[in-house]
Amino acid sequence: MALATLRQLLDQAAAHDYGIPAFNITNLETLLAVLRAAERTDSPVIVQASQSARKYADDILLSAMVKAAAERFPKVPICLHQDHGSSPDMCRSAIDLGFTSVMMDGSLEADGKTPASFDYNVAVTAKTVAFAHAAGVSVEGEIGVLGSLETGGGEQEDGHGIVGTLEREALLTDPQQAFDFVAATGVDALAVAIGTSHGAYKFSRKPTGDLLAMDVIAAIHARLPDTHLVMHGASTVPEELQELINANGGNIPRTYGVPLEEVENSIRMGVRKINIDTDLRMALTGSAREYLTENPASFDIRGMMKSGLARMETLCAERFERFGAAGHGARIDVLSLEEMARLY
């Protein structure tokens, strides 16, 4: 099966009122776990790579690996998405590699640290939409600065943090500004800031309305009922994975992620793409720690990875089922990029 675009998968999800997990991959094991779970549950899937993951795994090898996976899992509709592209040029390079969707994150300037102006965000995102749509490729934009309402700071996947501490209002997307942004750029999906952040250390307690602004999602969806919303930083950071890591030499302070029931609630409010990375990292590294603790004389790489692969697959399958995507994979007839370009 040819790779699908983000727009096609999210249109289908909106028509049937479900959400699609977008899993960040770093290596073969993360990719295999995601696609085995998608095949098992008959789900469409968004496989995404950050700029740092592209650098780590090598652009050409990473894109070729996903294209090979599309042949290995022919019944799974797969979207290959660039996560947090920092510039139009970065997004263009992803398209040249065969990515079928890109995120132009103009909420920060190209350094990945400095909050950008609305006009800057519109300019770089609209530029990206123009050349991406001409190639049939989808575009996700972001309005608002992703960051924790508890700490007043944000953190990017590659380790760059927001400079300074931001007020609560600066960390929440303004619904009217979101409306204006979509009208000015023509993005296919919109990431919004509601108090979530990247990494494991999202909240020091289970988030409630003061830390997770679900009312902002509802207000944005009311103004943009036909726009696909995206929740970043949506890992649940399971307690059992924290315990697995700490029981095998780790030292992770007690932390809380986004509860699954809140993600399910957000799907009813128009969220269609849910980004997950930390949960996979914890499942894989925790399993590796456990294996090496139990087998101190082992130097078997495959042995170290097997239980982590199984844990990640189980976790991914649960997300597909909880978000309502299970059973919808076979219903999607993937359009070519040429066909998508004509629709734009």
PDB file of C-alpha atoms in Angstrom, residues 208-313:
ATOM      1  CA  THR A 208      -7.133  18.725  36.530  1.00  0.00           C
ATOM      2  CA  GLY A 209      -8.629  21.838  34.967  1.00  0.00           C
ATOM      3  CA  ASP A 210      -5.960  24.147  36.348  1.00  0.00           C
ATOM      4  CA  LEU A 211      -3.195  22.174  34.625  1.00  0.00           C
ATOM      5  CA  LEU A 212      -4.928  20.733  31.561  1.00  0.00           C
ATOM      6  CA  ALA A 213      -7.119  23.284  29.809  1.00  0.00           C
ATOM      7  CA  MET A 214      -9.682  21.082  28.071  1.00  0.00           C
ATOM      8  CA  ASP A 215     -12.019  24.071  27.860  1.00  0.00           C
ATOM      9  CA  VAL A 216      -9.589  25.632  25.375  1.00  0.00           C
ATOM     10  CA  ILE A 217      -9.997  22.639  23.047  1.00  0.00           C
ATOM     11  CA  ALA A 218     -13.775  22.952  23.268  1.00  0.00           C
ATOM     12  CA  ALA A 219     -13.639  26.678  22.484  1.00  0.00           C
ATOM     13  CA  ILE A 220     -11.327  26.188  19.489  1.00  0.00           C
ATOM     14  CA  HIS A 221     -13.434  23.338  18.129  1.00  0.00           C
ATOM     15  CA  ALA A 222     -16.536  25.543  18.399  1.00  0.00           C
ATOM     16  CA  ARG A 223     -14.859  28.134  16.137  1.00  0.00           C
ATOM     17  CA  LEU A 224     -13.167  25.594  13.853  1.00  0.00           C
ATOM     18  CA  PRO A 225     -15.501  22.579  13.670  1.00  0.00           C
ATOM     19  CA  ASP A 226     -13.979  21.392  10.368  1.00  0.00           C
ATOM     20  CA  THR A 227     -10.320  21.703  11.394  1.00  0.00           C
ATOM     21  CA  HIS A 228      -8.490  18.638  12.674  1.00  0.00           C
ATOM     22  CA  LEU A 229      -6.972  19.439  16.080  1.00  0.00           C
ATOM     23  CA  VAL A 230      -3.750  17.893  17.379  1.00  0.00           C
ATOM     24  CA  MET A 231      -2.684  17.174  20.969  1.00  0.00           C
ATOM     25  CA  HIS A 232       1.075  17.208  21.477  1.00  0.00           C
ATOM     26  CA  GLY A 233       2.778  15.829  24.579  1.00  0.00           C
ATOM     27  CA  ALA A 234      -0.004  13.276  25.062  1.00  0.00           C
ATOM     28  CA  SER A 235       1.970  10.396  26.580  1.00  0.00           C
ATOM     29  CA  THR A 236       0.352   8.990  29.712  1.00  0.00           C
ATOM     30  CA  VAL A 237       3.722   8.214  31.400  1.00  0.00           C
ATOM     31  CA  PRO A 238       2.353   4.981  32.947  1.00  0.00           C
ATOM     32  CA  GLU A 239       3.155   4.406  36.600  1.00  0.00           C
ATOM     33  CA  GLU A 240       4.081   0.785  35.929  1.00  0.00           C
ATOM     34  CA  LEU A 241       6.767   1.875  33.464  1.00  0.00           C
ATOM     35  CA  GLN A 242       8.175   4.346  35.972  1.00  0.00           C
ATOM     36  CA  GLU A 243       8.333   1.502  38.505  1.00  0.00           C
ATOM     37  CA  LEU A 244       9.921  -0.847  35.937  1.00  0.00           C
ATOM     38  CA  ILE A 245      12.697   1.644  35.240  1.00  0.00           C
ATOM     39  CA  ASN A 246      13.314   2.480  38.909  1.00  0.00           C
ATOM     40  CA  ALA A 247      13.302  -1.168  39.957  1.00  0.00           C
ATOM     41  CA  ASN A 248      16.154  -1.791  37.551  1.00  0.00           C
ATOM     42  CA  GLY A 249      18.576   0.985  38.391  1.00  0.00           C
ATOM     43  CA  GLY A 250      16.638   4.035  37.171  1.00  0.00           C
ATOM     44  CA  ASN A 251      15.877   7.195  39.103  1.00  0.00           C
ATOM     45  CA  ILE A 252      12.709   8.792  37.716  1.00  0.00           C
ATOM     46  CA  PRO A 253      10.869  11.045  40.191  1.00  0.00           C
ATOM     47  CA  ARG A 254       7.120  10.435  40.474  1.00  0.00           C
ATOM     48  CA  THR A 255       5.485  12.123  37.522  1.00  0.00           C
ATOM     49  CA  TYR A 256       2.118  12.231  35.767  1.00  0.00           C
ATOM     50  CA  GLY A 257       1.203  12.299  32.103  1.00  0.00           C
ATOM     51  CA  VAL A 258      -2.060  12.977  30.294  1.00  0.00           C
ATOM     52  CA  PRO A 259      -4.740  10.525  31.509  1.00  0.00           C
ATOM     53  CA  LEU A 260      -6.199   8.333  28.770  1.00  0.00           C
ATOM     54  CA  GLU A 261      -9.717   9.380  29.727  1.00  0.00           C
ATOM     55  CA  GLU A 262      -8.784  13.017  29.051  1.00  0.00           C
ATOM     56  CA  VAL A 263      -7.462  12.077  25.619  1.00  0.00           C
ATOM     57  CA  GLU A 264     -10.723  10.257  24.927  1.00  0.00           C
ATOM     58  CA  ASN A 265     -12.590  13.367  26.065  1.00  0.00           C
ATOM     59  CA  SER A 266     -10.515  15.528  23.715  1.00  0.00           C
ATOM     60  CA  ILE A 267     -11.399  13.291  20.765  1.00  0.00           C
ATOM     61  CA  ARG A 268     -15.055  14.103  21.371  1.00  0.00           C
ATOM     62  CA  MET A 269     -14.018  17.786  21.109  1.00  0.00           C
ATOM     63  CA  GLY A 270     -12.384  17.469  17.687  1.00  0.00           C
ATOM     64  CA  VAL A 271      -8.866  16.240  18.457  1.00  0.00           C
ATOM     65  CA  ARG A 272      -7.933  13.758  15.725  1.00  0.00           C
ATOM     66  CA  LYS A 273      -4.138  13.343  16.046  1.00  0.00           C
ATOM     67  CA  ILE A 274      -2.572  12.440  19.401  1.00  0.00           C
ATOM     68  CA  ASN A 275       1.231  12.534  19.664  1.00  0.00           C
ATOM     69  CA  ILE A 276       2.973   9.828  21.712  1.00  0.00           C
ATOM     70  CA  ASP A 277       6.714   9.411  22.196  1.00  0.00           C
ATOM     71  CA  THR A 278       7.743   9.194  25.861  1.00  0.00           C
ATOM     72  CA  ASP A 279       5.613   6.107  26.566  1.00  0.00           C
ATOM     73  CA  LEU A 280       7.467   4.119  23.883  1.00  0.00           C
ATOM     74  CA  ARG A 281      10.851   5.274  25.131  1.00  0.00           C
ATOM     75  CA  MET A 282      10.013   4.229  28.681  1.00  0.00           C
ATOM     76  CA  ALA A 283       8.687   0.819  27.590  1.00  0.00           C
ATOM     77  CA  LEU A 284      11.823   0.091  25.565  1.00  0.00           C
ATOM     78  CA  THR A 285      14.437   1.394  27.999  1.00  0.00           C
ATOM     79  CA  GLY A 286      12.687  -0.059  31.027  1.00  0.00           C
ATOM     80  CA  SER A 287      12.577  -3.476  29.375  1.00  0.00           C
ATOM     81  CA  ALA A 288      16.245  -3.239  28.402  1.00  0.00           C
ATOM     82  CA  ARG A 289      17.167  -2.380  32.008  1.00  0.00           C
ATOM     83  CA  GLU A 290      15.136  -5.317  33.271  1.00  0.00           C
ATOM     84  CA  TYR A 291      16.753  -7.763  30.837  1.00  0.00           C
ATOM     85  CA  LEU A 292      20.274  -6.631  31.658  1.00  0.00           C
ATOM     86  CA  THR A 293      19.557  -6.776  35.409  1.00  0.00           C
ATOM     87  CA  GLU A 294      18.259 -10.332  35.103  1.00  0.00           C
ATOM     88  CA  ASN A 295      21.000 -11.378  32.660  1.00  0.00           C
ATOM     89  CA  PRO A 296      24.163  -9.556  33.816  1.00  0.00           C
ATOM     90  CA  ALA A 297      26.452 -11.721  31.694  1.00  0.00           C
ATOM     91  CA  SER A 298      24.469 -11.173  28.492  1.00  0.00           C
ATOM     92  CA  PHE A 299      25.598  -9.064  25.555  1.00  0.00           C
ATOM     93  CA  ASP A 300      22.678 -10.165  23.345  1.00  0.00           C
ATOM     94  CA  ILE A 301      21.233  -7.057  21.689  1.00  0.00           C
ATOM     95  CA  ARG A 302      18.221  -8.925  20.345  1.00  0.00           C
ATOM     96  CA  GLY A 303      17.489 -10.418  23.733  1.00  0.00           C
ATOM     97  CA  MET A 304      17.671  -6.964  25.266  1.00  0.00           C
ATOM     98  CA  MET A 305      15.166  -5.596  22.738  1.00  0.00           C
ATOM     99  CA  LYS A 306      12.573  -8.387  22.521  1.00  0.00           C
ATOM    100  CA  SER A 307      10.625  -7.699  25.695  1.00  0.00           C
ATOM    101  CA  GLY A 308      10.652  -3.968  24.968  1.00  0.00           C
ATOM    102  CA  LEU A 309       9.272  -4.574  21.507  1.00  0.00           C
ATOM    103  CA  ALA A 310       6.458  -6.637  23.002  1.00  0.00           C
ATOM    104  CA  ARG A 311       5.699  -3.994  25.664  1.00  0.00           C
ATOM    105  CA  MET A 312       5.596  -1.237  23.056  1.00  0.00           C
ATOM    106  CA  GLU A 313       3.285  -3.274  20.819  1.00  0.00           C
TER     107      GLU A 313
END
